[in-house]
Tab-separated table of C-alpha atoms and ligand atoms in Angstrom:
chain	number	residue	atom	x	y	z
A	1	UNK	CA	-35.471	69.403	-5.811
A	2	UNK	CA	-34.167	67.557	-2.423
A	3	UNK	CA	-31.152	69.643	-0.464
A	4	UNK	CA	-27.999	68.936	1.747
A	5	UNK	CA	-29.468	69.645	4.325
A	6	UNK	CA	-32.615	66.479	3.465
A	7	UNK	CA	-29.003	63.907	4.664
A	8	UNK	CA	-26.855	62.802	7.234
A	9	UNK	CA	-24.083	65.946	7.813
A	10	UNK	CA	-21.139	64.862	5.789
A	11	UNK	CA	-22.886	63.347	3.235
A	12	UNK	CA	-20.716	63.229	-0.246
A	13	UNK	CA	-22.046	65.306	-2.986
A	14	UNK	CA	-20.095	65.159	-6.959
A	15	UNK	CA	-19.618	64.757	-9.986
A	16	UNK	CA	-17.854	61.670	-12.114
A	17	UNK	CA	-16.491	62.007	-15.594
A	18	UNK	CA	-13.930	58.769	-16.963
A	19	UNK	CA	-10.703	59.447	-18.441
A	20	UNK	CA	-11.678	57.649	-22.567
A	21	UNK	CA	-14.229	59.991	-22.562
A	22	UNK	CA	-13.423	63.674	-21.269
A	23	UNK	CA	-9.127	63.999	-21.553
A	24	UNK	CA	-8.064	63.958	-25.414
A	25	UNK	CA	-6.646	60.715	-25.780
A	26	UNK	CA	-3.550	61.995	-28.461
A	27	UNK	CA	-2.322	64.378	-25.440
A	28	UNK	CA	0.712	63.517	-23.510
A	29	UNK	CA	2.111	60.412	-24.858
A	30	UNK	CA	-0.147	57.844	-24.015
A	31	UNK	CA	-0.672	55.117	-25.865
A	32	UNK	CA	-3.430	53.296	-27.553
A	33	UNK	CA	-5.264	51.275	-25.735
A	34	UNK	CA	-8.309	49.385	-26.979
A	35	UNK	CA	-11.335	51.486	-27.679
A	36	UNK	CA	-9.214	53.877	-29.727
A	37	UNK	CA	-9.091	50.866	-32.695
A	38	UNK	CA	-12.757	49.961	-31.697
A	39	UNK	CA	-14.121	53.137	-32.864
A	40	UNK	CA	-10.713	53.230	-35.829
A	41	UNK	CA	-12.921	50.201	-37.952
A	42	UNK	CA	-16.168	51.295	-38.872
A	43	UNK	CA	-19.943	51.048	-37.638
A	44	UNK	CA	-18.577	50.256	-34.187
A	45	UNK	CA	-18.990	54.464	-32.509
A	46	UNK	CA	-22.117	56.755	-34.545
A	47	UNK	CA	-21.049	59.361	-36.451
A	48	UNK	CA	-17.598	57.131	-36.465
A	49	UNK	CA	-16.108	59.086	-34.052
A	50	UNK	CA	-13.349	58.947	-30.875
A	51	UNK	CA	-11.724	59.769	-27.661
A	52	UNK	CA	-8.806	61.551	-29.352
A	53	UNK	CA	-9.933	64.500	-28.304
A	54	UNK	CA	-13.135	64.605	-26.407
A	55	UNK	CA	-13.246	68.106	-24.458
A	56	UNK	CA	-9.723	68.484	-23.989
A	57	UNK	CA	-9.999	68.013	-20.320
A	58	UNK	CA	-6.214	67.567	-20.298
A	59	UNK	CA	-5.333	71.188	-21.069
A	60	UNK	CA	-8.740	72.326	-19.016
A	61	UNK	CA	-8.292	70.436	-16.345
A	62	UNK	CA	-8.007	73.855	-14.431
A	63	UNK	CA	-11.453	75.400	-16.042
A	64	UNK	CA	-13.276	71.948	-15.264
A	65	UNK	CA	-12.143	72.109	-11.938
A	66	UNK	CA	-13.015	75.411	-10.834
A	67	UNK	CA	-16.705	74.714	-12.175
A	68	UNK	CA	-17.099	71.668	-9.470
A	69	UNK	CA	-15.964	73.762	-6.652
A	70	UNK	CA	-18.393	76.810	-8.177
A	71	UNK	CA	-20.538	74.160	-7.773
A	72	UNK	CA	-20.599	73.585	-4.104
A	73	UNK	CA	-19.608	70.225	-4.993
A	74	UNK	CA	-16.985	67.612	-2.281
A	75	UNK	CA	-15.722	65.443	-4.295
A	76	UNK	CA	-14.458	64.778	-8.112
A	77	UNK	CA	-15.258	61.334	-9.956
A	78	UNK	CA	-11.974	60.859	-12.121
A	79	UNK	CA	-10.333	57.792	-13.755
A	80	UNK	CA	-6.843	57.145	-14.886
A	81	UNK	CA	-5.717	55.983	-18.196
A	82	UNK	CA	-3.717	53.327	-17.888
A	83	UNK	CA	-2.516	53.506	-22.008
A	84	UNK	CA	-1.741	57.259	-20.287
A	85	UNK	CA	0.149	56.312	-17.361
A	86	UNK	CA	2.116	52.950	-19.771
A	87	UNK	CA	1.313	52.988	-22.972
A	88	UNK	CA	2.353	49.642	-23.490
A	89	UNK	CA	0.466	48.272	-20.897
A	90	UNK	CA	3.898	47.763	-18.920
A	91	UNK	CA	6.056	50.367	-19.062
A	92	UNK	CA	5.609	54.059	-17.512
A	93	UNK	CA	5.366	57.148	-18.710
A	94	UNK	CA	6.228	60.232	-16.830
A	95	UNK	CA	4.232	62.544	-18.590
A	96	UNK	CA	0.871	60.692	-17.662
A	97	UNK	CA	1.882	60.144	-14.275
A	98	UNK	CA	2.735	64.103	-13.646
A	99	UNK	CA	-0.850	64.939	-15.584
A	100	UNK	CA	-2.822	62.824	-12.725
A	101	UNK	CA	0.080	64.199	-9.595
A	102	UNK	CA	-1.327	67.903	-11.062
A	103	UNK	CA	-5.138	67.040	-11.089
A	104	UNK	CA	-5.148	65.612	-8.113
A	105	UNK	CA	-3.189	68.592	-6.855
A	106	UNK	CA	-5.838	70.612	-8.165
A	107	UNK	CA	-8.848	69.248	-6.711
A	108	UNK	CA	-6.769	68.837	-3.031
A	109	UNK	CA	-6.579	72.883	-3.493
A	110	UNK	CA	-10.379	73.257	-4.774
A	111	UNK	CA	-11.643	71.801	-1.253
A	112	UNK	CA	-12.863	68.476	-3.676
A	113	UNK	CA	-11.994	64.902	-1.879
A	114	UNK	CA	-9.900	62.559	-4.918
A	115	UNK	CA	-12.118	60.095	-5.473
A	116	UNK	CA	-10.078	57.167	-8.064
A	117	UNK	CA	-11.207	54.647	-10.476
A	118	UNK	CA	-8.513	52.642	-11.557
A	119	UNK	CA	-9.888	50.907	-14.702
A	120	UNK	CA	-12.471	52.351	-16.730
A	121	UNK	CA	-12.136	51.248	-19.722
A	122	UNK	CA	-8.744	52.240	-21.626
A	123	UNK	CA	-6.874	48.897	-21.969
A	124	UNK	CA	-3.516	49.478	-23.586
A	125	UNK	CA	-3.503	47.330	-26.785
A	126	UNK	CA	-0.274	46.371	-26.078
A	127	UNK	CA	-2.614	44.266	-23.931
A	128	UNK	CA	-5.029	43.958	-25.683
A	129	UNK	CA	-3.200	42.477	-28.538
A	130	UNK	CA	-2.663	39.502	-25.846
A	131	UNK	CA	-6.426	38.521	-25.404
A	132	UNK	CA	-7.020	41.624	-22.792
A	133	UNK	CA	-9.493	40.248	-20.440
A	134	UNK	CA	-9.617	36.796	-22.170
A	135	UNK	CA	-6.122	36.316	-20.904
A	136	UNK	CA	-4.462	35.380	-16.829
A	137	UNK	CA	-1.799	38.223	-17.559
A	138	UNK	CA	-3.360	40.913	-18.053
A	139	UNK	CA	-5.415	40.803	-14.449
A	140	UNK	CA	-1.552	40.202	-12.707
A	141	UNK	CA	-0.569	43.657	-14.761
A	142	UNK	CA	-3.777	45.845	-13.902
A	143	UNK	CA	-2.197	45.009	-10.156
A	144	UNK	CA	1.195	46.594	-11.166
A	145	UNK	CA	-0.978	49.290	-12.627
A	146	UNK	CA	-2.572	49.905	-9.668
A	147	UNK	CA	0.940	49.750	-7.538
A	148	UNK	CA	2.773	52.493	-9.133
A	149	UNK	CA	-0.961	54.562	-9.468
A	150	UNK	CA	-1.558	54.639	-6.108
A	151	UNK	CA	1.857	55.036	-5.354
A	152	UNK	CA	2.565	58.580	-6.878
A	153	UNK	CA	-0.971	60.133	-6.618
A	154	UNK	CA	-2.738	57.800	-3.115
A	155	UNK	CA	-1.490	60.068	-0.393
A	156	UNK	CA	-4.130	62.913	-1.808
A	157	UNK	CA	-6.876	60.043	-2.988
A	158	UNK	CA	-9.761	59.567	-0.686
A	159	UNK	CA	-11.831	56.490	-2.070
A	160	UNK	CA	-10.158	54.082	-4.845
A	161	UNK	CA	-11.916	51.800	-6.896
A	162	UNK	CA	-9.890	49.118	-8.425
A	163	UNK	CA	-12.796	48.456	-11.825
A	164	UNK	CA	-15.688	50.827	-12.963
A	165	UNK	CA	-18.175	48.392	-14.172
A	166	UNK	CA	-16.685	44.487	-14.525
A	167	UNK	CA	-20.227	43.460	-16.307
A	168	UNK	CA	-19.920	46.189	-18.812
A	169	UNK	CA	-16.130	44.788	-19.335
A	170	UNK	CA	-16.203	40.909	-19.541
A	171	UNK	CA	-21.166	40.185	-20.969
A	172	UNK	CA	-21.203	44.158	-22.444
A	173	UNK	CA	-17.593	43.742	-25.011
A	174	UNK	CA	-17.629	40.049	-24.786
A	175	UNK	CA	-20.736	38.596	-25.279
A	176	UNK	CA	-23.167	41.389	-26.591
A	177	UNK	CA	-20.027	42.770	-28.870
A	178	UNK	CA	-21.644	46.205	-27.574
A	179	UNK	CA	-18.269	47.993	-26.275
A	180	UNK	CA	-14.202	46.939	-27.304
A	181	UNK	CA	-13.383	44.453	-27.587
A	182	UNK	CA	-16.633	44.040	-29.608
A	183	UNK	CA	-16.447	40.466	-29.178
A	184	UNK	CA	-19.836	37.923	-29.386
A	185	UNK	CA	-18.376	35.400	-27.866
A	186	UNK	CA	-19.118	32.858	-24.252
A	187	UNK	CA	-16.083	31.239	-24.463
A	188	UNK	CA	-13.899	34.803	-24.030
A	189	UNK	CA	-17.248	35.770	-22.090
A	190	UNK	CA	-16.569	33.301	-19.031
A	191	UNK	CA	-12.849	34.526	-19.199
A	192	UNK	CA	-13.301	37.613	-19.057
A	193	UNK	CA	-16.009	37.589	-16.602
A	194	UNK	CA	-13.972	35.361	-14.705
A	195	UNK	CA	-10.711	37.334	-14.755
A	196	UNK	CA	-12.094	41.285	-14.571
A	197	UNK	CA	-12.887	40.155	-11.286
A	198	UNK	CA	-9.933	38.766	-10.281
A	199	UNK	CA	-7.398	42.257	-11.338
A	200	UNK	CA	-10.644	43.352	-8.740
A	201	UNK	CA	-8.619	41.016	-5.862
A	202	UNK	CA	-5.194	41.026	-6.779
A	203	UNK	CA	-5.495	44.889	-7.183
A	204	UNK	CA	-6.985	44.991	-4.288
A	205	UNK	CA	-4.147	42.225	-1.840
A	206	UNK	CA	-1.203	44.274	-3.735
A	207	UNK	CA	-2.676	47.668	-3.324
A	208	UNK	CA	-3.441	46.066	0.328
A	209	UNK	CA	0.131	45.535	0.889
A	210	UNK	CA	1.362	48.699	0.040
A	211	UNK	CA	-0.339	50.375	3.044
A	212	UNK	CA	-3.291	51.985	1.067
A	213	UNK	CA	-7.117	52.490	2.958
A	214	UNK	CA	-10.033	52.797	1.382
A	215	UNK	CA	-10.378	50.501	-1.371
A	216	UNK	CA	-13.678	49.139	-2.944
A	217	UNK	CA	-15.114	48.807	-6.499
A	218	UNK	CA	-17.884	50.258	-9.182
A	219	UNK	CA	-20.743	47.970	-9.582
A	220	UNK	CA	-23.193	48.251	-12.496
A	221	UNK	CA	-26.725	46.918	-11.761
A	222	UNK	CA	-30.271	46.760	-12.796
A	223	UNK	CA	-33.137	45.759	-11.093
A	224	UNK	CA	-35.506	43.385	-13.730
A	225	UNK	CA	-38.869	42.289	-14.014
A	226	UNK	CA	-40.278	40.112	-15.183
A	227	UNK	CA	-41.881	40.707	-19.280
A	228	UNK	CA	-45.481	38.645	-18.444
A	229	UNK	CA	-45.599	36.057	-15.723
A	230	UNK	CA	-43.714	32.545	-16.375
A	231	UNK	CA	-41.091	34.427	-16.596
A	232	UNK	CA	-39.226	34.507	-13.097
A	233	UNK	CA	-36.853	31.284	-14.056
A	234	UNK	CA	-35.499	33.779	-16.916
A	235	UNK	CA	-35.479	37.233	-14.160
A	236	UNK	CA	-33.883	34.810	-12.303
A	237	UNK	CA	-30.875	33.934	-15.077
A	238	UNK	CA	-31.231	37.771	-16.120
A	239	UNK	CA	-30.340	38.804	-12.509
A	240	UNK	CA	-27.640	36.292	-11.906
A	241	UNK	CA	-25.482	37.585	-14.544
A	242	UNK	CA	-25.828	40.796	-14.847
A	243	UNK	CA	-26.422	41.276	-10.786
A	244	UNK	CA	-25.170	38.663	-8.688
A	245	UNK	CA	-21.967	37.466	-10.084
A	246	UNK	CA	-20.050	40.607	-9.151
A	247	UNK	CA	-21.493	41.182	-5.969
A	248	UNK	CA	-21.572	37.565	-4.805
A	249	UNK	CA	-17.786	36.470	-5.502
A	250	UNK	CA	-16.914	39.832	-3.937
A	251	UNK	CA	-19.142	39.128	-0.695
A	252	UNK	CA	-19.518	36.182	-0.538
A	253	UNK	CA	-16.733	34.474	-2.766
A	254	UNK	CA	-18.924	32.002	-5.001
A	255	UNK	CA	-20.664	33.559	-8.107
A	256	UNK	CA	-24.813	32.258	-8.567
A	257	UNK	CA	-25.049	28.927	-10.207
A	258	UNK	CA	-28.284	30.672	-12.766
A	259	UNK	CA	-24.895	32.008	-14.800
A	260	UNK	CA	-22.565	28.938	-13.745
A	261	UNK	CA	-24.864	26.481	-15.595
A	262	UNK	CA	-24.352	28.078	-19.198
A	263	UNK	CA	-20.417	29.593	-17.962
A	264	UNK	CA	-18.853	27.200	-16.177
A	265	UNK	CA	-17.895	24.859	-18.911
A	266	UNK	CA	-15.895	27.975	-20.617
A	267	UNK	CA	-13.569	28.676	-17.053
A	268	UNK	CA	-10.426	28.870	-17.075
A	269	UNK	CA	-9.621	25.151	-14.933
A	270	UNK	CA	-9.033	25.896	-11.462
A	271	UNK	CA	-11.450	29.443	-11.329
A	272	UNK	CA	-12.455	28.220	-7.936
A	273	UNK	CA	-8.036	29.136	-6.562
A	274	UNK	CA	-9.089	32.490	-7.301
A	275	UNK	CA	-12.554	33.129	-5.137
A	276	UNK	CA	-10.741	34.016	-2.171
A	277	UNK	CA	-8.422	36.740	-3.676
A	278	UNK	CA	-11.567	37.849	-5.362
A	279	UNK	CA	-13.926	38.006	-2.073
A	280	UNK	CA	-10.803	39.780	-0.166
A	281	UNK	CA	-12.617	41.964	2.377
A	282	UNK	CA	-13.356	45.920	0.032
A	283	UNK	CA	-13.914	49.001	2.418
A	284	UNK	CA	-16.376	50.284	0.500
A	285	UNK	CA	-19.314	49.760	-2.026
A	286	UNK	CA	-19.720	52.086	-5.505
A	287	UNK	CA	-22.703	51.306	-7.190
A	288	UNK	CA	-23.412	52.641	-10.386
A	289	UNK	CA	-28.029	52.869	-11.728
A	290	UNK	CA	-29.123	54.153	-14.451
A	291	UNK	CA	-32.337	51.937	-15.180
A	292	UNK	CA	-34.612	48.301	-15.109
A	293	UNK	CA	-35.396	46.140	-17.258
A	294	UNK	CA	-37.558	43.776	-18.510
A	295	UNK	CA	-36.999	40.091	-19.541
A	296	UNK	CA	-38.756	36.709	-20.828
A	297	UNK	CA	-37.821	33.619	-22.018
A	298	UNK	CA	-36.457	32.902	-24.995
A	299	UNK	CA	-36.604	29.661	-24.958
A	300	UNK	CA	-35.750	28.618	-28.603
A	301	UNK	CA	-32.345	30.058	-28.532
A	302	UNK	CA	-29.291	29.418	-26.707
A	303	UNK	CA	-28.444	29.828	-22.823
A	304	UNK	CA	-28.989	32.047	-21.296
A	305	UNK	CA	-32.339	31.837	-23.434
A	306	UNK	CA	-33.697	34.872	-22.253
A	307	UNK	CA	-35.084	38.567	-24.002
A	308	UNK	CA	-35.072	41.664	-22.931
A	309	UNK	CA	-38.065	43.974	-23.733
A	310	UNK	CA	-38.996	47.913	-23.265
A	311	UNK	CA	-40.896	49.142	-20.200
A	312	UNK	CA	-43.640	50.993	-20.095
A	313	UNK	CA	-42.391	54.402	-18.262
A	314	UNK	CA	-41.428	57.640	-19.343
A	315	UNK	CA	-37.223	56.874	-20.965
A	316	UNK	CA	-34.232	59.061	-21.942
A	317	UNK	CA	-32.353	60.143	-24.402
A	318	UNK	CA	-30.544	56.891	-24.196
A	319	UNK	CA	-33.786	55.016	-24.328
A	320	UNK	CA	-33.725	53.775	-20.515
A	321	UNK	CA	-37.148	54.012	-18.994
A	322	UNK	CA	-37.481	56.321	-15.340
A	323	UNK	CA	-37.298	54.632	-12.254
A	324	UNK	CA	-35.894	56.045	-9.177
A	325	UNK	CA	-37.606	53.920	-7.592
A	326	UNK	CA	-35.328	50.816	-8.500
A	327	UNK	CA	-32.284	53.394	-7.099
A	328	UNK	CA	-33.977	52.637	-3.724
A	329	UNK	CA	-34.668	48.914	-3.714
A	330	UNK	CA	-31.085	48.294	-5.479
A	331	UNK	CA	-29.254	49.840	-2.113
A	332	UNK	CA	-30.562	48.426	0.498
A	333	UNK	CA	-30.929	44.874	-1.436
A	334	UNK	CA	-26.596	45.618	-1.388
A	335	UNK	CA	-26.769	46.329	2.467
A	336	UNK	CA	-29.521	43.570	3.930
A	337	UNK	CA	-27.875	40.661	0.982
A	338	UNK	CA	-24.374	42.179	0.802
A	339	UNK	CA	-22.257	44.444	2.647
A	340	UNK	CA	-24.296	44.828	5.484
A	341	UNK	CA	-22.829	48.536	7.580
A	342	UNK	CA	-20.074	48.883	4.607
A	343	UNK	CA	-20.321	52.359	2.932
A	344	UNK	CA	-22.449	52.312	-0.316
A	345	UNK	CA	-21.337	55.343	-2.363
A	346	UNK	CA	-23.567	55.782	-4.844
A	347	UNK	CA	-20.646	55.732	-7.954
A	348	UNK	CA	-23.258	57.200	-11.004
A	349	UNK	CA	-26.803	58.733	-11.552
A	350	UNK	CA	-27.865	60.284	-14.295
A	351	UNK	CA	-29.964	60.535	-17.593
A	352	UNK	CA	-29.289	62.001	-21.301
A	353	UNK	CA	-31.541	64.209	-23.156
A	354	UNK	CA	-30.766	66.165	-26.517
A	355	UNK	CA	-29.910	69.252	-24.806
A	356	UNK	CA	-29.621	72.174	-26.806
A	357	UNK	CA	-28.300	76.329	-26.417
A	358	UNK	CA	-31.705	78.527	-26.621
A	359	UNK	CA	-30.569	82.546	-25.755
A	360	UNK	CA	-26.974	80.835	-23.699
A	361	UNK	CA	-29.284	78.228	-21.537
A	362	UNK	CA	-29.490	75.051	-21.129
A	363	UNK	CA	-33.257	74.331	-19.909
A	364	UNK	CA	-32.854	71.286	-19.030
A	365	UNK	CA	-35.961	70.563	-16.713
A	366	UNK	CA	-36.022	66.828	-17.110
A	367	UNK	CA	-32.740	66.468	-15.515
A	368	UNK	CA	-33.560	68.631	-13.020
A	369	UNK	CA	-36.292	66.312	-12.330
A	370	UNK	CA	-34.601	62.912	-12.472
A	371	UNK	CA	-31.723	64.270	-9.808
A	372	UNK	CA	-34.379	65.197	-7.388
A	373	UNK	CA	-36.583	61.616	-8.105
A	374	UNK	CA	-33.244	59.763	-7.786
A	375	UNK	CA	-31.716	61.882	-4.173
A	376	UNK	CA	-35.544	61.214	-2.736
A	377	UNK	CA	-34.841	57.472	-3.394
A	378	UNK	CA	-31.087	57.820	-2.257
A	379	UNK	CA	-31.952	59.335	0.849
A	380	UNK	CA	-34.940	56.431	1.370
A	381	UNK	CA	-32.579	53.678	1.341
A	382	UNK	CA	-31.088	55.559	3.988
A	383	UNK	CA	-33.992	56.035	6.082
A	384	UNK	CA	-34.668	52.225	5.307
A	385	UNK	CA	-30.337	51.435	6.927
A	386	UNK	CA	-28.860	51.393	4.074
A	387	UNK	CA	-24.626	52.424	5.028
A	388	UNK	CA	-24.967	55.685	1.961
A	389	UNK	CA	-22.330	58.244	2.068
A	390	UNK	CA	-22.121	59.924	-0.798
A	391	UNK	CA	-23.254	60.236	-4.284
A	392	UNK	CA	-22.304	60.949	-7.512
A	393	UNK	CA	-23.683	63.028	-10.753
A	394	UNK	CA	-22.722	61.097	-13.907
A	395	UNK	CA	-21.814	63.303	-15.266
A	396	UNK	CA	-20.108	67.243	-15.159
A	397	UNK	CA	-19.701	67.015	-18.880
A	398	UNK	CA	-21.200	66.112	-21.915
A	399	UNK	CA	-18.553	63.652	-23.806
A	400	UNK	CA	-17.320	60.822	-25.174
A	401	UNK	CA	-20.242	58.121	-24.606
A	402	UNK	CA	-18.468	54.846	-26.253
A	403	UNK	CA	-20.433	53.991	-29.215
A	404	UNK	CA	-22.927	56.554	-28.852
A	405	UNK	CA	-19.756	58.888	-29.560
A	406	UNK	CA	-20.894	62.843	-28.565
A	407	UNK	CA	-24.221	62.808	-29.361
A	408	UNK	CA	-25.792	61.523	-26.026
A	409	UNK	CA	-25.599	64.185	-23.595
A	410	UNK	CA	-25.599	63.209	-19.742
A	411	UNK	CA	-23.975	66.441	-18.732
A	412	UNK	CA	-24.671	69.579	-16.031
A	413	UNK	CA	-22.487	71.081	-18.183
A	414	UNK	CA	-22.932	71.903	-22.115
A	415	UNK	CA	-19.935	71.207	-23.780
A	416	UNK	CA	-19.815	72.765	-27.745
A	417	UNK	CA	-17.660	69.905	-29.399
A	418	UNK	CA	-16.313	72.413	-31.948
A	419	UNK	CA	-15.428	74.862	-29.940
A	420	UNK	CA	-14.946	72.953	-26.791
A	421	UNK	CA	-16.859	75.840	-24.394
A	422	UNK	CA	-18.749	74.411	-21.321
A	423	UNK	CA	-21.942	75.704	-20.193
A	424	UNK	CA	-23.614	74.932	-16.938
A	425	UNK	CA	-26.995	73.464	-17.495
A	426	UNK	CA	-29.896	75.321	-15.059
A	427	UNK	CA	-29.333	71.333	-13.936
A	428	UNK	CA	-25.970	72.821	-12.745
A	429	UNK	CA	-27.114	75.960	-11.150
A	430	UNK	CA	-30.148	73.330	-9.840
A	431	UNK	CA	-27.890	71.556	-7.632
A	432	UNK	CA	-24.736	74.634	-7.093
A	433	UNK	CA	-28.805	76.351	-5.764
A	434	UNK	CA	-29.119	73.273	-3.691
A	435	UNK	CA	-25.770	71.888	-2.453
A	436	UNK	CA	-25.523	75.443	0.046
A	437	UNK	CA	-29.493	74.586	1.920
B	1	LIG	C1	-21.975	54.010	-16.887
B	1	LIG	C2	-20.511	53.451	-17.470
B	1	LIG	C3	-20.355	55.505	-17.878
B	1	LIG	C4	-21.055	56.030	-18.932
B	1	LIG	C5	-22.537	56.206	-18.510
B	1	LIG	C6	-23.840	56.660	-19.027
B	1	LIG	O1	-21.852	52.268	-18.410
B	1	LIG	O2	-19.640	53.206	-16.857
B	1	LIG	O3	-18.821	55.848	-18.831
B	1	LIG	O4	-20.712	55.614	-19.499
B	1	LIG	O5	-22.854	54.393	-18.420
């Protein structure tokens, strides 16, 4: 396993979580969010589970932060829930802000740098009612919410990301229907792909004007390969939709033509006027990486006319191929083509496995090897010139894995969802050991 001393001095090691996946949304006056209603609609989530209780981090956070500290981590990536801070999307819930105030104080007291994500998918239902991310107004309201959160905790936050994975917010949720709001509509997709980028830009502009620093965004990427010779055009289209749309608009102020080919007719009028806001400079880039994809062209289907295929490598519990080299390729591509010397942080990387407790322990050797391989790839990217400054494992705890419910376990800490007992897995113990070396 790679150890701390293999990385440059000052490199940040951490673990990541998200509010709706761990907190328990029924506590503390949080308002309904679109994940509550999506989960309440039968067949959207495995076993019809939801985030009402989750890991009860809302009450157990001191124990969870102690576990972060005991592992020797430098930083903790967490998110604030919009629907907790503003139950109707607009009006402040003081209990919500108090919770995050205590949580951030708890991190600082334990020597953990707070890495904040403002939107990790818990859109207030009151805004979903008005069209959610298909409505420009949601992007404006996001900037208000961002300002409210940072006004309270911004003095202690190390780095802030506006949006987590805009591709998931837009394409996965409005074209593939897999996440809330579960739509399959190209017009809604195009609008959400634009307005989520606009929310990011408006958020950065507003926070910068309020004097906040270290502002960035968290994007997810996949390395995409042709299924067969002749599928290069399918790769270009899938790369444009899944990767380039998000980084190119932020770094260069343009959308890739291969995605505009299908989406432009459905974009709101005057979208070009927003590109300056979307590309307002950021201070760092967060990169989430899990796996790679194969695509072929599917000529008889409507745009984008592509189809995904299974790859040959060993897979995680999610069915995702384990391909560590992709992380190195991606980080060097980001530096070379888009962000140059801007600090990059791996904000998520990890794997799910059907972990079980045996004799009081979870011997997750697969995860230890996954982490080791990806840290090696991250290290290689640094050697090749990427200004990578940190690595966050996803996730600290087993948690509510969205439409997969509690079945898919990504944690380095096992959670028994009947008793809520936390049990550090062997991957946690291995990381703890390596972080001292
Ligand atoms: C990412 C999400 C995170 C978690 C992991 C497995 O797409 O940001 O919340 O679901 O995948």
